[in-house]
Short mmCIF file of C-alpha atoms in Angstrom, two decimals:
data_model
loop_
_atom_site.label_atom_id
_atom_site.label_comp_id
_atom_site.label_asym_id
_atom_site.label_seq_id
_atom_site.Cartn_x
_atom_site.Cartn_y
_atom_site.Cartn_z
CA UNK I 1 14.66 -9.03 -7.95
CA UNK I 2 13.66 -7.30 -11.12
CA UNK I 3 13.02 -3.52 -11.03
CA UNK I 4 9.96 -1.25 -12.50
CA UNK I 5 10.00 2.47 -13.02
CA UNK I 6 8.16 4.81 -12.05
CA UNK I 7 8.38 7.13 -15.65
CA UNK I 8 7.27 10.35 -14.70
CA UNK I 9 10.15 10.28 -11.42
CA UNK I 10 12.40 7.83 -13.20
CA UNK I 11 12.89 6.52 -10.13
CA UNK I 12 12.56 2.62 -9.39
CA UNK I 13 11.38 0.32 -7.50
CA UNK I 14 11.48 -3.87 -6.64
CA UNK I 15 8.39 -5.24 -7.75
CA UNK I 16 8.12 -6.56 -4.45
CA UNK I 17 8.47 -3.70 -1.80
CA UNK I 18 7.56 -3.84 1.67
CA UNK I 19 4.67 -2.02 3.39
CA UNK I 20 5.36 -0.81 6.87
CA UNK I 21 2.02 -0.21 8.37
CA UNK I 22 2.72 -3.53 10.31
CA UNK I 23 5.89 -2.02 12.22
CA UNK I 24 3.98 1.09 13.86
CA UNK I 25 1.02 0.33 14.75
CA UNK I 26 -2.33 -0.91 14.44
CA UNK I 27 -1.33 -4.96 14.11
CA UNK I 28 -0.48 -5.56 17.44
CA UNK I 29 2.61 -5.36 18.68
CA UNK I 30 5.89 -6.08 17.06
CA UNK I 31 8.95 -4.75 18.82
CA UNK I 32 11.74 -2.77 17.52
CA UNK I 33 14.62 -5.81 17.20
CA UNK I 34 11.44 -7.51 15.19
CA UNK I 35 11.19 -4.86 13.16
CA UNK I 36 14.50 -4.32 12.26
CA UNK I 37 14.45 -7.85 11.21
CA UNK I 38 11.94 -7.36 8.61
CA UNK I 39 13.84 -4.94 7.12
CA UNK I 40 16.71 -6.53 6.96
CA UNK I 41 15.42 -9.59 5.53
CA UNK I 42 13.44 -7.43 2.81
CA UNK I 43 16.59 -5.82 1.58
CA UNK I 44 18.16 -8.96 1.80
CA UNK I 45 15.84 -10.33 -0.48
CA UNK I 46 16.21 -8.03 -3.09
CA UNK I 47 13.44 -5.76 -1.71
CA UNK I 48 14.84 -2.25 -2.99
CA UNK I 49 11.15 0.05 -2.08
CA UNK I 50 9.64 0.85 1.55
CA UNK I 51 6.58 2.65 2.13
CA UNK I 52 5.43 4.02 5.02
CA UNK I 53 3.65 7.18 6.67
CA UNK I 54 4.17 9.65 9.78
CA UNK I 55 0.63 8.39 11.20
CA UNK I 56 1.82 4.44 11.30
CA UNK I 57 2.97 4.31 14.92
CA UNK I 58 2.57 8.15 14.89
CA UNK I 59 6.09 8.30 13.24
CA UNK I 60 7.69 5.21 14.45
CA UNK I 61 7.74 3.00 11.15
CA UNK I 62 9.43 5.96 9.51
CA UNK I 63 12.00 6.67 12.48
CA UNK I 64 12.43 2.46 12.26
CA UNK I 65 13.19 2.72 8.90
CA UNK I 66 15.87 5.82 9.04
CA UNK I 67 17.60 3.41 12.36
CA UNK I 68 18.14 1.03 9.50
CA UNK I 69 19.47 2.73 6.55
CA UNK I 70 21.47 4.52 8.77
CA UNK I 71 23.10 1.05 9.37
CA UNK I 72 23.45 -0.11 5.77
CA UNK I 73 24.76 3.02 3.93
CA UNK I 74 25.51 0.01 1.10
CA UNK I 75 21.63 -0.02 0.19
CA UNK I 76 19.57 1.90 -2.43
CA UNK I 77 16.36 1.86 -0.96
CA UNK I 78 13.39 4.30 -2.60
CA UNK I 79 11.27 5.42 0.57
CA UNK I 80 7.88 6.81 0.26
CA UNK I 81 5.87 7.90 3.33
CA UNK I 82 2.50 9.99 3.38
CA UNK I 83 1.51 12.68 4.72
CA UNK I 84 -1.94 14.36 5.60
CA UNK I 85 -4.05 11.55 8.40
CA UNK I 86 -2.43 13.20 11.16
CA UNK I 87 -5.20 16.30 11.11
CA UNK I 88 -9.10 16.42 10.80
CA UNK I 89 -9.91 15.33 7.42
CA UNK I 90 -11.19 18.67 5.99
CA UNK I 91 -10.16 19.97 2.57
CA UNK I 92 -8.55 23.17 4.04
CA UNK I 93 -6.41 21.23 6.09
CA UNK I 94 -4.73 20.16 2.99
CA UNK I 95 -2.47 23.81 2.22
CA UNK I 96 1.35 24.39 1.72
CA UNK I 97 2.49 25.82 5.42
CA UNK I 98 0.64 22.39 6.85
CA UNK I 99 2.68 20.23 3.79
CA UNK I 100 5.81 22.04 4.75
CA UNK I 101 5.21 21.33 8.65
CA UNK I 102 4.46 17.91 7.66
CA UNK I 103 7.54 17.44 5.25
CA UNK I 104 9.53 19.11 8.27
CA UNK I 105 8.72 16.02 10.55
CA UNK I 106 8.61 13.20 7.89
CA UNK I 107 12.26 14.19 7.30
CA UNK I 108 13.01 14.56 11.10
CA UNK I 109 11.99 10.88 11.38
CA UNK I 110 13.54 9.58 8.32
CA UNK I 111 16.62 11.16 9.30
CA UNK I 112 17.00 12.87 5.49
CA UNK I 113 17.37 16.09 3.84
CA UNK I 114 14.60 15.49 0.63
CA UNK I 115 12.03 12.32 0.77
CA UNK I 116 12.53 10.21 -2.00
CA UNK I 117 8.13 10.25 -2.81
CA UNK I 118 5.85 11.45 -0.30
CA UNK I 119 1.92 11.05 -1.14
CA UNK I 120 -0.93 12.53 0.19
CA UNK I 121 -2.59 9.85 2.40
CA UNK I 122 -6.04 9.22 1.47
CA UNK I 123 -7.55 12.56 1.72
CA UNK I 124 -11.11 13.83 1.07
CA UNK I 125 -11.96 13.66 -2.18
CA UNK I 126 -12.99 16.71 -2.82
CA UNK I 127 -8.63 17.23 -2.68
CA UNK I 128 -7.76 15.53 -5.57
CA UNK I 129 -9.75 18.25 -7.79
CA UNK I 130 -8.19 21.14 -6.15
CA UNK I 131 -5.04 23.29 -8.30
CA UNK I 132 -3.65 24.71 -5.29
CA UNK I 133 -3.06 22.00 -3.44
CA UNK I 134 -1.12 20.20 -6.42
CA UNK I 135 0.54 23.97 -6.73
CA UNK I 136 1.33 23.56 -3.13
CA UNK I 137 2.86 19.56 -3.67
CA UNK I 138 4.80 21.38 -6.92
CA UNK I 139 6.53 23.82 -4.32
CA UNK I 140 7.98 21.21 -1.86
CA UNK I 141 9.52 19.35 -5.26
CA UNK I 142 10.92 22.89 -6.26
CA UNK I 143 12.05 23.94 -2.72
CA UNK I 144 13.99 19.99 -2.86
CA UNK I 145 11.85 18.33 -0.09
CA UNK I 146 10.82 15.96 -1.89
CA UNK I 147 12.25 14.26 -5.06
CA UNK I 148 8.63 13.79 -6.30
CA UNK I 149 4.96 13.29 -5.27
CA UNK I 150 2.01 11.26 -5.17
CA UNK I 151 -1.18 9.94 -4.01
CA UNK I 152 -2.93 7.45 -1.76
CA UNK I 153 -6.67 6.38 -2.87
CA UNK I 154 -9.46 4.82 -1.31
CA UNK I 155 -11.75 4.60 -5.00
CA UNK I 156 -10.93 4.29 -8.75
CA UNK I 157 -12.82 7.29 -9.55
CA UNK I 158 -10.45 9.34 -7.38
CA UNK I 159 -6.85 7.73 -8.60
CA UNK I 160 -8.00 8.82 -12.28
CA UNK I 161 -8.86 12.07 -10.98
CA UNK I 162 -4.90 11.90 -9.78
CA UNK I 163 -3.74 10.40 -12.72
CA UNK I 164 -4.98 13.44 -14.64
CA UNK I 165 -2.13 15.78 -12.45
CA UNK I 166 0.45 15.92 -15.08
CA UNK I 167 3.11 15.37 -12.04
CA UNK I 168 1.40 12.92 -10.22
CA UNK I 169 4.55 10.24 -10.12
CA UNK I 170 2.89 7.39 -8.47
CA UNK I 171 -1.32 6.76 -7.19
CA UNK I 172 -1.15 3.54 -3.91
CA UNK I 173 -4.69 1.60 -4.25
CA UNK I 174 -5.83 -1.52 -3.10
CA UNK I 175 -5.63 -3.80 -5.55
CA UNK I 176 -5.85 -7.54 -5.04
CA UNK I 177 -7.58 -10.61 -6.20
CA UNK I 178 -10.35 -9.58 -3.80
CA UNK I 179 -10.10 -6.00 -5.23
CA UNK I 180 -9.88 -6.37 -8.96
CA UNK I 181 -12.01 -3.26 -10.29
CA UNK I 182 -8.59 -1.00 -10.67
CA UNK I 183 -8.42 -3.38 -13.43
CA UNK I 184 -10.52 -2.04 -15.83
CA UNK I 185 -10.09 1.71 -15.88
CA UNK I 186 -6.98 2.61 -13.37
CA UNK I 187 -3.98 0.72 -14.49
CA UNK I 188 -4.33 1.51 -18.39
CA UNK I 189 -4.94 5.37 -17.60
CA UNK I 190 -1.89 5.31 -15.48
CA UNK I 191 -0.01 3.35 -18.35
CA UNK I 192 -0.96 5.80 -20.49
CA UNK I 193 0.13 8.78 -18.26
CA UNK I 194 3.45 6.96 -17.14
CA UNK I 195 2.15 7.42 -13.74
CA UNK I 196 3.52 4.04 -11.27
CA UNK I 197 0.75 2.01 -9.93
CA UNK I 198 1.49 1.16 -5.74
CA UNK I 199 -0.32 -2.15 -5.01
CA UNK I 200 -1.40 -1.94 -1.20
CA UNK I 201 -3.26 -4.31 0.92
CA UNK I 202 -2.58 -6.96 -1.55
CA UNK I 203 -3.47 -10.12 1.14
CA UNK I 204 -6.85 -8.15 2.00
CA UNK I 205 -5.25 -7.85 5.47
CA UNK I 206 -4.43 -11.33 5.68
CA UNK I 207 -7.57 -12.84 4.38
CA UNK I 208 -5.65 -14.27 1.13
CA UNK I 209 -2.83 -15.86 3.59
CA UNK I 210 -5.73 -18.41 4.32
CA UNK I 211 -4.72 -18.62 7.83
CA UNK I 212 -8.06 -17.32 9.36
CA UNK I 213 -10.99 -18.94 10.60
CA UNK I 214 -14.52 -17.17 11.74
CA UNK I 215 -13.21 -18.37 14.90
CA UNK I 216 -9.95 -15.95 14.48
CA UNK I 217 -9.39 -13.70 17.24
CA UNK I 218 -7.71 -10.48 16.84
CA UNK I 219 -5.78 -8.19 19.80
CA UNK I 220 -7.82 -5.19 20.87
CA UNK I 221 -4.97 -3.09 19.04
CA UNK I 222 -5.37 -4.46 15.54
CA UNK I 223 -7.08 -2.82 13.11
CA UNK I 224 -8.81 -6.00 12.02
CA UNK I 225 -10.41 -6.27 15.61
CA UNK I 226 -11.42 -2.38 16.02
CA UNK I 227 -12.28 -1.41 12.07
CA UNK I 228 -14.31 -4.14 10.77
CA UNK I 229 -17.20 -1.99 10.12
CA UNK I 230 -15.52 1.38 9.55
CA UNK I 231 -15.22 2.52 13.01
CA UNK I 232 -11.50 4.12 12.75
CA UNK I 233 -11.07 4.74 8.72
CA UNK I 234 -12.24 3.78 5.46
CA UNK I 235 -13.82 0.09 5.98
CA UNK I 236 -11.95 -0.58 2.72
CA UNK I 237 -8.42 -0.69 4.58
CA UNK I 238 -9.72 -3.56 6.77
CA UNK I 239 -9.98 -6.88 4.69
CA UNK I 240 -10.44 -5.22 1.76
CA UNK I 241 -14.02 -4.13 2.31
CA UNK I 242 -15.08 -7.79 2.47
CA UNK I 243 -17.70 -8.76 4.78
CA UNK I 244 -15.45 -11.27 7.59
CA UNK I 245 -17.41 -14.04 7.42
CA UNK I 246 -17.84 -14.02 3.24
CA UNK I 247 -13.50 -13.13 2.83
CA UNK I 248 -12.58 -16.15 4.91
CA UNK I 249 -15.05 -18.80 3.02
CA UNK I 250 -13.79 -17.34 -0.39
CA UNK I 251 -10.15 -17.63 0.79
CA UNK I 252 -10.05 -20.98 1.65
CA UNK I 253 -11.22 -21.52 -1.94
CA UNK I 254 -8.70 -19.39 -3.05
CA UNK I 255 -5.77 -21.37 -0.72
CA UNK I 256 -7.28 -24.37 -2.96
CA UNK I 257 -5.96 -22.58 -6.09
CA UNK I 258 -2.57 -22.56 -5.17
CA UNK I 259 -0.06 -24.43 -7.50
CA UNK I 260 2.46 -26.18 -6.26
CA UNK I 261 5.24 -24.56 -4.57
CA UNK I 262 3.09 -21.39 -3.93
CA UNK I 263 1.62 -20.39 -0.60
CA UNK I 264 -1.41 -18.78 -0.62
CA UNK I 265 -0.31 -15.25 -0.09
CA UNK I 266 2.56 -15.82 -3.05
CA UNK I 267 -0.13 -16.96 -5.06
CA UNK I 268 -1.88 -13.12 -4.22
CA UNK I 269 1.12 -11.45 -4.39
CA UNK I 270 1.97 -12.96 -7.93
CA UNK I 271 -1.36 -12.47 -9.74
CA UNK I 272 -0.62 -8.61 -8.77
CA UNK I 273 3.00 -8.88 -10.16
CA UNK I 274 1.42 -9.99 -13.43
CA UNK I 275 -0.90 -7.20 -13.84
CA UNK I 276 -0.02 -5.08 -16.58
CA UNK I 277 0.51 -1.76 -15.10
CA UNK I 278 1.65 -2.50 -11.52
CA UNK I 279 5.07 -0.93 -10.34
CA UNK I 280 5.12 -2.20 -6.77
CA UNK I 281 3.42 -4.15 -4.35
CA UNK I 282 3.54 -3.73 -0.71
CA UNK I 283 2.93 -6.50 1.13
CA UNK I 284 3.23 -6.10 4.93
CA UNK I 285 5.17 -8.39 7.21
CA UNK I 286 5.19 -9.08 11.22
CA UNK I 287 7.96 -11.30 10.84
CA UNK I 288 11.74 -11.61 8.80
CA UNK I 289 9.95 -15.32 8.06
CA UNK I 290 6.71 -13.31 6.26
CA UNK I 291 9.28 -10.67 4.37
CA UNK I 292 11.60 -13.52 3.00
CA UNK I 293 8.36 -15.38 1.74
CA UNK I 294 6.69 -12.38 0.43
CA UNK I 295 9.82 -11.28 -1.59
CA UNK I 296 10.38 -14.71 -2.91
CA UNK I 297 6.35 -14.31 -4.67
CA UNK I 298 8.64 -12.64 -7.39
CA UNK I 299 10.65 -15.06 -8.44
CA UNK I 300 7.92 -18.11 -8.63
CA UNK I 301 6.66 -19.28 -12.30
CA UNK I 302 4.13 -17.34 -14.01
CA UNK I 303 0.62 -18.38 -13.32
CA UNK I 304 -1.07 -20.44 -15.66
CA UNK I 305 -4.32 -19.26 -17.87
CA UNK I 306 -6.46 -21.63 -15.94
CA UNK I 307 -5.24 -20.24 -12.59
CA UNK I 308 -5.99 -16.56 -13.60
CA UNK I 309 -9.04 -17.75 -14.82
CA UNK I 310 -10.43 -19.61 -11.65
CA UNK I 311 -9.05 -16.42 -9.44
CA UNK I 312 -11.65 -14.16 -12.14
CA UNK I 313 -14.52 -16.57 -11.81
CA UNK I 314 -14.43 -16.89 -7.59
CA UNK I 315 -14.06 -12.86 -7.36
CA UNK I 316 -16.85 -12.48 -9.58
CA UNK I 317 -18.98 -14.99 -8.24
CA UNK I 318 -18.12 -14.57 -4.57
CA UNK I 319 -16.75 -10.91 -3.55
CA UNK I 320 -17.83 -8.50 -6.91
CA UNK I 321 -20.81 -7.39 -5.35
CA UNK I 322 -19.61 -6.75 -1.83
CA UNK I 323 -16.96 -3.96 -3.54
CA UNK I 324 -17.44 -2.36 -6.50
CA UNK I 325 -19.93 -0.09 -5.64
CA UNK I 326 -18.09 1.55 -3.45
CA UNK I 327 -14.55 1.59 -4.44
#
């Protein structure tokens, strides 16, 4: 699978990386044979970036992940976790000796002596304008607990605020065909910069698999069950922001789209490939099935003018209103 980099780190990634939200918690329940499966099958398919964070399965993705590698000493994997959603979500939570605690755990669970990227997951805004607490992310790359940093973002206005940083090596966003604002402002600044672009929640939680119905049920334990209207975290994480019953009428027209020999989520996952800017995109997956299909999104045809175009025209008409505002 072809490789971006992520200039400011010079570190690299698959285009295709895998997301590992799915393997802690929060999705229902996949057990740990599963979830070594996934892996597997990523890295199999040329999947050579995993993201996770010590608050997925309050450490468990990242402790699956280090069971893994620990295996398959042949791989060069980049891992990035983040750090920070473990605490109340006050700016003076967000201070070296708390970083170094968190570092000190992140690497327990990984099972590693410096973290390949760690970002700061999603914090209050209000953070991203602060020196110290870049000072503070400047230390743990000088003190070699980290090879470099990042951030997590919830709005566009807050990854340029990141992009600004000049060490900032990487800003995660949602970006999707659901989610397309990043477009205009976020992924030419951090072209610009040379700061990597982290697609996340690029299937709007599943909405842009096409495999839901307003008649879907979801278990008690998934986040699309318990945070449909913000309950847990930023509504944003859950489908995208999208209203349930609007998402699932605009992805069925969105399965219709498909070209031949794409699934619907390949067809997602491929319109983010092609966006000029992206390093990575991290889809999740339940299932070595989902992570072989997900990887393969890479190596399918580039999408035709009158594809991208009909994706434009049904976000605009259909789910524009419902996000921009906010994010």
């Amino acid at each position: 699978m072809d490789e971006r980099t992520f200039d400011r780190s010079g570190q690299h990634a698959s285009v295709v990386g895998l997301g590992t939200w799915q393997l802690g918690a929060d999705w229902g329940d996949v057990d740990d044979k599963e979830a070594l499966s996934v892996l597997e099958t990523a890295a199999e398919s040329g999947v050579t970036f995993f993201d996770t964070a010590d608050v997925y399965g309050d450490g468990r993705s990242e402790q699956t992940i280090a069971t893994f590698l620990s295996g398959r000493p042949d791989l060069h994997v980049l891992v990035a976790t983040k750090m920070g959603r473990r605490v109340d979500q006050i700016p003076e939570n967000y201070v070296l000796d708390n970083f170094r605690d968190w570092n000190d755990r992140s690497r327990r669970n990984l099972g590693v002596d410096r973290i390949d990227l760690v970002q700061l997951h999603c914090p209050p805004t209000s953070v991203y304008s602060t020196d110290e607490v870049f000072d503070a992310l400047d230390t743990l790359v000088e003190e070699e607990r980290v090879a470099a940093y990042g951030v997590s973002v919830e709005t566009c206005e807050e990854a340029l605020t990141a992009i600004a940083r000049p060490n900032v090596a990487s800003v995660q966003i949602i970006l999707n065909p659901f989610r397309m604002k990043p477009l205009r402002e976020v992924l030419p600044a951090a072209r610009e910069a040379g700061v990597g672009i982290i697609a996340r929640v690029p299937l709007a939680s599943g909405l842009l698999s096409g495999k839901y119905t307003r008649e879907t049920v979801f278990p008690e334990n998934d986040h699309r069950a318990y945070n449909r209207h913000g309950e847990a975290f930023d509504v944003g994480e859950t489908f995208s922001g999208v209203d349930y019953a609007t998402g699932v009428e605009a992805a069925a027209e969105f399965s219709a789209l498909a070209p031949e020999g794409y699934t619907p989520a390949q067809l997602a996952l491929r319109w983010i490939v092609e966006q000029p800017g992206v390093t990575t995109v991290i889809p999740g997956a339940r299932s070595p099935e989902q992570a072989r299909a997900n990887a393969n999104a890479a190596r399918l045809p580039e999408l035709s003018g009158q594809t991208l175009t009909a994706i434009r025209d049904l976000y605009e008409q259909r789910i524009k209103d419902q996000v921009e505002s906010r994010w």
